[in-house]
Amino acid sequence: MIAKNQKGSGSKNFTIVCGENIGLTPVLGWNSWNCWGLSVSDEKVKASAKVMFEKLADHGWSYINIDDGWEDKRNGEGEILPNKKFPDMKGLSDYVHALGLKIGIYSSPGTLTCGGYAASYQHEEQDARTYAQWGIDYLKYDWCSYSQVAPPNPSLEDYKKPYFVMRQALNKNNRDIIFSLCQYGMGDVWKWGAEVGGNSWRTTGDISDNWGSLSSIGFSQDKSSAFSKPGHFNDPDMLIVGKVGWGPGLHDTRLTPDEQYTHISLWSLLSAPLLIGCDLSQSDDFTLNLLSNDEVLAIDQDALGKQARKMLEKDNWQIWVKDLDDGTKAIGIFNLGDKAGRETFHFSEIQLPEHLKIRDVWRQKDLGIFSSSFSGPIPSHGVLLLKVKTVL
Ligand code: GLA
């Protein structure tokens, strides 16, 4: 594809893949939970959708996902009804689709969701039909009260069962619905999430907006790396940048700017779904810039769908390396320590060849050709995100 205007021209290769496997790259979207929690409403969803359309859609962002808190009771026929904060779910879905975006919803396999609302147990087919009628494109399916349905010490088959049941129910409708498993990694879900038809699966408990939570979740993802592939991704939970709050009152994320660079870099290296957790209608320039660096997003969206491996851990430093589709590699050098420092790494330590052409991805700047080693200053809790190409 080539585009031209008076400022010049640019070209990009597009690959079109058809078939049963959907969601070939990790979802780029927004989810209501980390900002609004159970206080989510139709207006709040529309406000973030509008900003996604205006400011982020051109960078590939496309899903607007309603988390827990939309449900009411079932009617006489057993159909799930939205509560009064969502007066017209089909209308909301039409609004989101008219912006060129996609819409997601949330439920659980037990009788109640984590927030205590009606969930899908024994209504799976009915709910899947309702979602399809509303035009839903994505389902996040939790666990919560299903622990009262499953036996006390669930076997692997017990863990898989509710997800099989819902995937089958979704498949009965003529609609592509991304299926996002949310059971916090139980039974090593990364080993079988794809088998039950999951497009992504949470590998951890819930994240919160502080360095302890971010770093303990983000840097413990090496275990699941072999299982990431197109259409099936590990999910270390949603983003905690911008204004978050898990309820009606929001606050600025407690992450420092450098911790936020680390967050987006690491999640991109992990090929994680990127689900923005803040109120987009209140987002500042820093947050929007963080979410619209195309070279960073391209690492997350790389067609190979691989997850980075932790190749080096030394003192407070970690180096993660991700193979990319074009034969280059993305590298994150992370300073987990409390002080700024300079890390020199030898290419052989992370199994790279002698001569490398290196690009700083956040700054979108070529740094030159380096032989044997590279050294860069990195702030406390910060990152250098690089793209490297072998020079023969
Ligand atoms: C669980 C999930 C969260 C969110 C809440 C909703 O805690 O892990 O992401 O969906 O339930 O109640």
CSV table of C-alpha atoms and ligand atoms in Angstrom, one decimal:
chain,number,residue,atom,x,y,z
A,1,MET,CA,0.0,0.0,0.0
A,2,ILE,CA,1.4,3.4,-1.0
A,3,ALA,CA,0.0,6.8,0.2
A,4,LYS,CA,1.1,10.1,-1.2
A,5,ASN,CA,0.4,13.8,-0.5
A,6,GLN,CA,2.3,17.1,-1.0
A,7,LYS,CA,4.5,16.2,2.0
A,8,GLY,CA,5.8,13.0,0.5
A,9,SER,CA,4.9,9.4,0.3
A,10,GLY,CA,4.9,6.3,2.5
A,11,SER,CA,4.4,2.6,2.0
A,12,LYS,CA,3.5,-0.3,4.1
A,13,ASN,CA,2.9,-4.0,3.3
A,14,PHE,CA,-0.5,-5.3,4.5
A,15,THR,CA,-1.2,-9.0,5.0
A,16,ILE,CA,-4.8,-10.1,4.8
A,17,VAL,CA,-5.5,-13.4,6.6
A,18,CYS,CA,-8.9,-15.1,6.4
A,19,GLY,CA,-10.1,-18.1,8.4
A,20,GLU,CA,-11.5,-19.4,11.7
A,21,ASN,CA,-8.7,-18.0,13.9
A,22,ILE,CA,-9.7,-14.5,14.9
A,23,GLY,CA,-7.9,-11.8,16.8
A,24,LEU,CA,-4.5,-12.5,15.2
A,25,THR,CA,-2.8,-9.6,17.0
A,26,PRO,CA,-3.4,-8.5,20.6
A,27,VAL,CA,-6.5,-6.4,21.2
A,28,LEU,CA,-5.9,-2.6,21.4
A,29,GLY,CA,-8.8,-1.1,23.3
A,30,TRP,CA,-10.3,0.4,26.4
A,31,ASN,CA,-12.0,-1.2,29.4
A,32,SER,CA,-14.2,0.5,32.0
A,33,TRP,CA,-13.0,-1.4,35.1
A,34,ASN,CA,-9.7,0.4,36.2
A,35,CYS,CA,-11.4,3.8,35.9
A,36,TRP,CA,-15.1,3.4,36.7
A,37,GLY,CA,-15.4,0.0,38.5
A,38,LEU,CA,-19.1,-0.8,39.1
A,39,SER,CA,-20.1,2.9,38.5
A,40,VAL,CA,-19.7,2.5,34.8
A,41,SER,CA,-22.6,3.9,32.7
A,42,ASP,CA,-23.7,4.4,29.1
A,43,GLU,CA,-22.5,8.1,29.1
A,44,LYS,CA,-19.1,7.2,30.6
A,45,VAL,CA,-18.6,4.5,27.9
A,46,LYS,CA,-19.6,6.9,25.1
A,47,ALA,CA,-17.3,9.6,26.5
A,48,SER,CA,-14.2,7.3,26.2
A,49,ALA,CA,-15.4,5.9,22.8
A,50,LYS,CA,-15.6,9.4,21.4
A,51,VAL,CA,-12.0,10.2,22.4
A,52,MET,CA,-10.7,6.9,21.1
A,53,PHE,CA,-12.3,7.7,17.8
A,54,GLU,CA,-10.9,11.3,17.7
A,55,LYS,CA,-7.4,10.7,19.0
A,56,LEU,CA,-6.4,7.0,19.1
A,57,ALA,CA,-8.2,5.1,16.4
A,58,ASP,CA,-5.7,6.2,13.7
A,59,HIS,CA,-3.0,4.4,15.7
A,60,GLY,CA,-5.0,1.1,15.7
A,61,TRP,CA,-7.1,1.3,18.9
A,62,SER,CA,-10.5,-0.2,18.3
A,63,TYR,CA,-12.2,-2.0,21.2
A,64,ILE,CA,-14.5,-0.3,23.8
A,65,ASN,CA,-15.2,-2.9,26.5
A,66,ILE,CA,-17.8,-2.6,29.2
A,67,ASP,CA,-16.7,-4.5,32.3
A,68,ASP,CA,-18.8,-5.6,35.3
A,69,GLY,CA,-21.6,-3.3,36.4
A,70,TRP,CA,-23.9,-3.2,33.4
A,71,GLU,CA,-26.2,-6.2,34.3
A,72,ASP,CA,-29.6,-6.3,36.0
A,73,LYS,CA,-32.0,-9.2,36.6
A,74,ARG,CA,-33.3,-11.7,34.0
A,75,ASN,CA,-36.8,-11.3,32.5
A,76,GLY,CA,-39.5,-13.9,32.6
A,77,GLU,CA,-37.9,-15.7,29.6
A,78,GLY,CA,-34.6,-15.8,31.4
A,79,GLU,CA,-32.9,-13.1,29.2
A,80,ILE,CA,-30.4,-10.9,30.9
A,81,LEU,CA,-31.4,-7.2,31.0
A,82,PRO,CA,-29.0,-4.3,31.3
A,83,ASN,CA,-29.5,-2.1,34.4
A,84,LYS,CA,-30.8,1.5,34.3
A,85,LYS,CA,-27.3,2.9,33.8
A,86,PHE,CA,-27.5,1.3,30.3
A,87,PRO,CA,-31.0,2.2,29.0
A,88,ASP,CA,-30.3,1.0,25.5
A,89,MET,CA,-27.5,-1.6,25.0
A,90,LYS,CA,-28.2,-2.0,21.2
A,91,GLY,CA,-28.2,1.8,20.8
A,92,LEU,CA,-24.8,2.0,22.6
A,93,SER,CA,-23.4,-0.7,20.5
A,94,ASP,CA,-24.7,1.1,17.3
A,95,TYR,CA,-23.0,4.3,18.6
A,96,VAL,CA,-19.7,2.6,19.1
A,97,HIS,CA,-19.9,0.8,15.7
A,98,ALA,CA,-20.8,4.1,14.0
A,99,LEU,CA,-17.5,5.5,15.2
A,100,GLY,CA,-15.8,2.6,13.4
A,101,LEU,CA,-15.0,0.9,16.7
A,102,LYS,CA,-15.9,-2.5,18.3
A,103,ILE,CA,-17.7,-3.1,21.5
A,104,GLY,CA,-17.0,-5.6,24.3
A,105,ILE,CA,-19.0,-6.9,27.3
A,106,TYR,CA,-18.4,-8.9,30.5
A,107,SER,CA,-19.9,-11.9,32.4
A,108,SER,CA,-18.9,-14.8,34.6
A,109,PRO,CA,-19.7,-18.5,34.4
A,110,GLY,CA,-21.1,-18.7,37.9
A,111,THR,CA,-24.4,-17.4,39.2
A,112,LEU,CA,-23.0,-14.0,40.0
A,113,THR,CA,-20.2,-11.8,38.6
A,114,CYS,CA,-17.3,-10.6,40.9
A,115,GLY,CA,-19.3,-7.4,41.5
A,116,GLY,CA,-22.4,-9.5,42.6
A,117,TYR,CA,-24.5,-9.0,39.4
A,118,ALA,CA,-26.4,-11.8,37.5
A,119,ALA,CA,-24.0,-14.0,35.6
A,120,SER,CA,-24.3,-16.6,32.9
A,121,TYR,CA,-24.5,-20.0,34.8
A,122,GLN,CA,-27.0,-22.2,32.9
A,123,HIS,CA,-27.9,-19.2,30.6
A,124,GLU,CA,-24.8,-19.4,28.4
A,125,GLU,CA,-26.6,-19.9,25.1
A,126,GLN,CA,-29.2,-17.4,25.9
A,127,ASP,CA,-26.6,-14.8,26.9
A,128,ALA,CA,-24.4,-15.5,23.8
A,129,ARG,CA,-27.5,-14.9,21.7
A,130,THR,CA,-28.3,-11.7,23.5
A,131,TYR,CA,-24.8,-10.4,23.0
A,132,ALA,CA,-24.9,-11.3,19.3
A,133,GLN,CA,-28.2,-9.5,18.9
A,134,TRP,CA,-26.7,-6.4,20.6
A,135,GLY,CA,-23.8,-6.6,18.2
A,136,ILE,CA,-21.1,-7.4,20.8
A,137,ASP,CA,-17.6,-8.2,19.4
A,138,TYR,CA,-15.8,-9.2,22.6
A,139,LEU,CA,-16.6,-11.1,25.8
A,140,LYS,CA,-14.5,-11.0,28.9
A,141,TYR,CA,-15.5,-14.1,31.0
A,142,ASP,CA,-14.5,-14.1,34.6
A,143,TRP,CA,-14.5,-16.9,37.2
A,144,CYS,CA,-15.7,-15.5,40.6
A,145,SER,CA,-18.8,-17.3,41.9
A,146,TYR,CA,-18.0,-20.3,39.6
A,147,SER,CA,-15.9,-21.6,42.5
A,148,GLN,CA,-19.3,-22.5,44.1
A,149,VAL,CA,-20.3,-24.5,41.0
A,150,ALA,CA,-16.9,-26.2,40.5
A,151,PRO,CA,-15.8,-29.0,42.9
A,152,PRO,CA,-13.6,-27.8,45.8
A,153,ASN,CA,-10.2,-28.9,44.3
A,154,PRO,CA,-10.9,-28.3,40.6
A,155,SER,CA,-9.1,-30.7,38.1
A,156,LEU,CA,-7.8,-29.3,34.9
A,157,GLU,CA,-11.0,-30.4,33.2
A,158,ASP,CA,-13.1,-28.5,35.8
A,159,TYR,CA,-11.1,-25.4,35.0
A,160,LYS,CA,-11.6,-25.8,31.3
A,161,LYS,CA,-15.3,-26.6,31.3
A,162,PRO,CA,-17.0,-23.3,31.7
A,163,TYR,CA,-14.8,-21.7,29.0
A,164,PHE,CA,-15.6,-24.6,26.6
A,165,VAL,CA,-19.3,-24.2,27.3
A,166,MET,CA,-19.3,-20.4,26.6
A,167,ARG,CA,-17.1,-20.6,23.5
A,168,GLN,CA,-19.4,-23.2,22.1
A,169,ALA,CA,-22.4,-20.9,22.9
A,170,LEU,CA,-20.7,-18.0,21.2
A,171,ASN,CA,-19.9,-20.1,18.1
A,172,LYS,CA,-23.6,-20.8,17.6
A,173,ASN,CA,-24.1,-17.2,16.5
A,174,ASN,CA,-23.0,-15.8,13.2
A,175,ARG,CA,-20.6,-13.3,14.7
A,176,ASP,CA,-16.9,-13.1,15.4
A,177,ILE,CA,-16.6,-12.6,19.1
A,178,ILE,CA,-13.2,-12.3,20.8
A,179,PHE,CA,-13.1,-14.5,23.9
A,180,SER,CA,-11.1,-13.2,26.8
A,181,LEU,CA,-10.6,-15.6,29.8
A,182,CYS,CA,-10.3,-14.0,33.2
A,183,GLN,CA,-9.5,-16.6,35.8
A,184,TYR,CA,-6.2,-15.2,37.1
A,185,GLY,CA,-3.9,-18.0,35.7
A,186,MET,CA,-5.4,-21.0,37.6
A,187,GLY,CA,-4.4,-24.4,36.3
A,188,ASP,CA,-1.7,-22.7,34.2
A,189,VAL,CA,-4.3,-21.4,31.8
A,190,TRP,CA,-1.6,-20.4,29.3
A,191,LYS,CA,-1.1,-24.1,28.6
A,192,TRP,CA,-4.8,-24.7,27.5
A,193,GLY,CA,-6.4,-21.3,26.9
A,194,ALA,CA,-6.1,-21.7,23.2
A,195,GLU,CA,-7.6,-25.2,23.3
A,196,VAL,CA,-10.8,-23.9,24.9
A,197,GLY,CA,-11.0,-21.2,22.2
A,198,GLY,CA,-9.6,-18.3,24.3
A,199,ASN,CA,-8.1,-15.4,22.3
A,200,SER,CA,-6.4,-14.2,25.5
A,201,TRP,CA,-6.3,-15.3,29.1
A,202,ARG,CA,-5.3,-13.4,32.3
A,203,THR,CA,-2.2,-14.8,33.8
A,204,THR,CA,-2.4,-13.0,37.1
A,205,GLY,CA,-4.6,-11.5,39.7
A,206,ASP,CA,-5.8,-7.8,39.5
A,207,ILE,CA,-3.3,-5.1,38.8
A,208,SER,CA,-3.3,-1.7,40.7
A,209,ASP,CA,-1.6,1.6,40.0
A,210,ASN,CA,1.7,1.3,41.9
A,211,TRP,CA,5.2,0.1,41.1
A,212,GLY,CA,5.0,-3.0,43.4
A,213,SER,CA,1.9,-4.3,41.5
A,214,LEU,CA,3.2,-3.4,38.1
A,215,SER,CA,6.7,-4.8,38.5
A,216,SER,CA,5.6,-8.0,40.3
A,217,ILE,CA,3.1,-8.8,37.6
A,218,GLY,CA,5.0,-7.6,34.6
A,219,PHE,CA,8.4,-9.1,35.4
A,220,SER,CA,7.0,-12.6,36.3
A,221,GLN,CA,5.6,-13.4,32.8
A,222,ASP,CA,8.5,-15.4,31.4
A,223,LYS,CA,6.7,-18.6,32.5
A,224,SER,CA,4.0,-18.3,29.9
A,225,SER,CA,6.0,-17.0,27.0
A,226,ALA,CA,6.1,-20.1,24.9
A,227,PHE,CA,2.3,-20.1,24.6
A,228,SER,CA,1.8,-16.7,22.9
A,229,LYS,CA,0.8,-17.0,19.2
A,230,PRO,CA,-1.4,-15.2,16.7
A,231,GLY,CA,-5.0,-15.3,18.0
A,232,HIS,CA,-4.0,-16.5,21.5
A,233,PHE,CA,-2.2,-14.2,23.9
A,234,ASN,CA,-1.2,-14.0,27.5
A,235,ASP,CA,-2.9,-11.2,29.4
A,236,PRO,CA,-1.1,-9.7,32.4
A,237,ASP,CA,-4.1,-7.4,33.1
A,238,MET,CA,-5.2,-4.0,31.9
A,239,LEU,CA,-3.2,-0.7,31.7
A,240,ILE,CA,-2.9,1.6,34.7
A,241,VAL,CA,-2.0,4.9,33.0
A,242,GLY,CA,-4.0,8.1,33.1
A,243,LYS,CA,-6.9,8.8,35.5
A,244,VAL,CA,-7.9,5.6,37.2
A,245,GLY,CA,-10.0,4.8,40.3
A,246,TRP,CA,-12.1,1.6,40.2
A,247,GLY,CA,-15.2,3.7,41.2
A,248,PRO,CA,-16.8,7.1,40.8
A,249,GLY,CA,-13.8,9.1,42.1
A,250,LEU,CA,-10.7,9.1,39.8
A,251,HIS,CA,-7.1,10.0,40.6
A,252,ASP,CA,-4.0,10.3,38.4
A,253,THR,CA,-2.1,7.0,38.2
A,254,ARG,CA,0.4,6.7,41.0
A,255,LEU,CA,3.0,5.4,38.5
A,256,THR,CA,5.8,7.9,37.7
A,257,PRO,CA,6.2,8.8,34.0
A,258,ASP,CA,9.2,6.4,33.8
A,259,GLU,CA,7.2,3.6,35.3
A,260,GLN,CA,4.5,4.3,32.7
A,261,TYR,CA,7.1,3.9,29.9
A,262,THR,CA,8.2,0.6,31.5
A,263,HIS,CA,4.5,-0.5,31.6
A,264,ILE,CA,3.8,0.1,28.0
A,265,SER,CA,7.2,-1.2,26.8
A,266,LEU,CA,6.9,-4.4,28.8
A,267,TRP,CA,3.3,-5.1,27.8
A,268,SER,CA,4.2,-4.5,24.2
A,269,LEU,CA,7.2,-6.9,24.5
A,270,LEU,CA,4.9,-9.4,26.0
A,271,SER,CA,2.4,-9.2,23.1
A,272,ALA,CA,-0.2,-8.4,25.7
A,273,PRO,CA,-3.7,-7.1,24.9
A,274,LEU,CA,-3.4,-3.4,25.6
A,275,LEU,CA,-6.6,-2.3,27.4
A,276,ILE,CA,-6.5,1.3,28.5
A,277,GLY,CA,-8.0,1.6,32.0
A,278,CYS,CA,-8.4,5.3,32.3
A,279,ASP,CA,-11.2,7.7,31.5
A,280,LEU,CA,-10.1,8.8,28.1
A,281,SER,CA,-12.3,11.9,28.2
A,282,GLN,CA,-10.0,13.3,31.0
A,283,SER,CA,-6.7,12.1,29.5
A,284,ASP,CA,-3.8,14.6,29.3
A,285,ASP,CA,-1.2,14.9,26.5
A,286,PHE,CA,1.3,12.7,28.3
A,287,THR,CA,-1.1,9.8,28.4
A,288,LEU,CA,-2.2,10.2,24.8
A,289,ASN,CA,1.4,10.4,23.6
A,290,LEU,CA,2.2,7.3,25.6
A,291,LEU,CA,-0.6,5.5,23.8
A,292,SER,CA,0.1,6.7,20.3
A,293,ASN,CA,3.7,6.0,19.6
A,294,ASP,CA,3.3,3.8,16.4
A,295,GLU,CA,6.7,2.2,16.6
A,296,VAL,CA,6.0,1.0,20.2
A,297,LEU,CA,2.5,-0.2,19.3
A,298,ALA,CA,4.0,-2.1,16.3
A,299,ILE,CA,6.1,-4.1,18.7
A,300,ASP,CA,2.9,-5.2,20.5
A,301,GLN,CA,1.1,-5.8,17.3
A,302,ASP,CA,3.9,-7.7,15.5
A,303,ALA,CA,2.4,-10.4,13.3
A,304,LEU,CA,4.7,-13.2,14.6
A,305,GLY,CA,2.7,-12.9,17.9
A,306,LYS,CA,5.7,-14.1,20.0
A,307,GLN,CA,6.3,-13.0,23.6
A,308,ALA,CA,9.6,-11.6,24.7
A,309,ARG,CA,11.9,-13.8,26.9
A,310,LYS,CA,13.8,-12.7,29.9
A,311,MET,CA,17.4,-13.1,28.6
A,312,LEU,CA,19.3,-11.5,31.4
A,313,GLU,CA,18.8,-10.7,35.1
A,314,LYS,CA,21.6,-9.0,36.9
A,315,ASP,CA,21.4,-6.9,40.1
A,316,ASN,CA,18.5,-4.6,39.4
A,317,TRP,CA,18.6,-5.0,35.7
A,318,GLN,CA,16.5,-7.1,33.3
A,319,ILE,CA,16.8,-7.5,29.6
A,320,TRP,CA,13.8,-8.9,27.6
A,321,VAL,CA,14.1,-9.8,23.9
A,322,LYS,CA,11.3,-10.3,21.4
A,323,ASP,CA,11.6,-11.8,17.9
A,324,LEU,CA,9.8,-9.8,15.3
A,325,ASP,CA,8.3,-10.8,12.0
A,326,ASP,CA,10.8,-8.9,9.9
A,327,GLY,CA,13.8,-10.8,11.4
A,328,THR,CA,14.7,-7.9,13.7
A,329,LYS,CA,14.4,-8.0,17.5
A,330,ALA,CA,12.9,-5.7,20.1
A,331,ILE,CA,14.8,-5.3,23.3
A,332,GLY,CA,13.7,-3.8,26.6
A,333,ILE,CA,16.5,-2.9,29.1
A,334,PHE,CA,14.8,-2.3,32.4
A,335,ASN,CA,16.2,-0.6,35.5
A,336,LEU,CA,14.2,-2.0,38.5
A,337,GLY,CA,16.4,-0.2,41.0
A,338,ASP,CA,15.7,2.9,43.0
A,339,LYS,CA,18.5,4.9,41.4
A,340,ALA,CA,19.3,5.9,37.8
A,341,GLY,CA,22.2,4.0,36.3
A,342,ARG,CA,24.0,3.0,33.2
A,343,GLU,CA,23.8,-0.6,32.0
A,344,THR,CA,26.4,-2.0,29.7
A,345,PHE,CA,25.4,-5.2,28.1
A,346,HIS,CA,27.4,-7.4,25.9
A,347,PHE,CA,25.5,-8.8,22.9
A,348,SER,CA,26.8,-12.3,23.5
A,349,GLU,CA,25.2,-12.2,27.0
A,350,ILE,CA,21.8,-12.1,25.4
A,351,GLN,CA,22.7,-14.4,22.5
A,352,LEU,CA,22.9,-11.6,19.9
A,353,PRO,CA,25.6,-11.4,17.1
A,354,GLU,CA,28.6,-9.1,17.2
A,355,HIS,CA,27.4,-6.1,15.1
A,356,LEU,CA,24.0,-4.5,15.5
A,357,LYS,CA,22.2,-1.5,14.1
A,358,ILE,CA,20.2,0.0,17.0
A,359,ARG,CA,17.2,2.2,17.1
A,360,ASP,CA,15.7,3.9,20.1
A,361,VAL,CA,12.0,3.1,19.7
A,362,TRP,CA,10.3,5.6,22.1
A,363,ARG,CA,12.4,8.5,20.6
A,364,GLN,CA,12.1,7.0,17.1
A,365,LYS,CA,15.8,7.7,16.5
A,366,ASP,CA,18.6,5.5,15.0
A,367,LEU,CA,21.5,5.3,17.4
A,368,GLY,CA,24.0,3.8,15.0
A,369,ILE,CA,25.9,0.6,14.5
A,370,PHE,CA,27.4,-1.0,17.7
A,371,SER,CA,30.0,-3.8,18.0
A,372,SER,CA,30.0,-6.2,20.9
A,373,SER,CA,28.2,-4.1,23.5
A,374,PHE,CA,25.8,-1.2,24.2
A,375,SER,CA,25.5,1.1,27.1
A,376,GLY,CA,22.8,3.5,28.0
A,377,PRO,CA,21.7,5.6,31.0
A,378,ILE,CA,18.3,4.5,32.3
A,379,PRO,CA,16.3,6.3,35.1
A,380,SER,CA,15.1,4.4,38.1
A,381,HIS,CA,12.1,2.1,37.2
A,382,GLY,CA,12.7,3.2,33.6
A,383,VAL,CA,13.4,1.5,30.3
A,384,LEU,CA,15.3,1.7,27.1
A,385,LEU,CA,13.2,0.1,24.3
A,386,LEU,CA,15.4,-0.7,21.3
A,387,LYS,CA,14.9,-2.4,18.0
A,388,VAL,CA,18.0,-4.1,16.7
A,389,LYS,CA,19.0,-5.5,13.3
A,390,THR,CA,22.0,-7.8,12.7
A,391,VAL,CA,24.7,-6.2,10.5
A,392,LEU,CA,26.7,-8.8,8.6
B,1,GLA,C1,-12.3,-9.4,38.6
B,1,GLA,C2,-11.5,-9.1,37.4
B,1,GLA,C3,-11.4,-7.6,37.1
B,1,GLA,C4,-12.8,-7.1,36.9
B,1,GLA,C5,-13.7,-7.4,38.1
B,1,GLA,C6,-15.1,-7.1,37.9
B,1,GLA,O1,-11.7,-8.9,39.7
B,1,GLA,O2,-10.2,-9.7,37.5
B,1,GLA,O3,-10.6,-7.4,36.0
B,1,GLA,O4,-13.4,-7.6,35.8
B,1,GLA,O5,-13.6,-8.8,38.4
B,1,GLA,O6,-15.9,-7.3,39.0
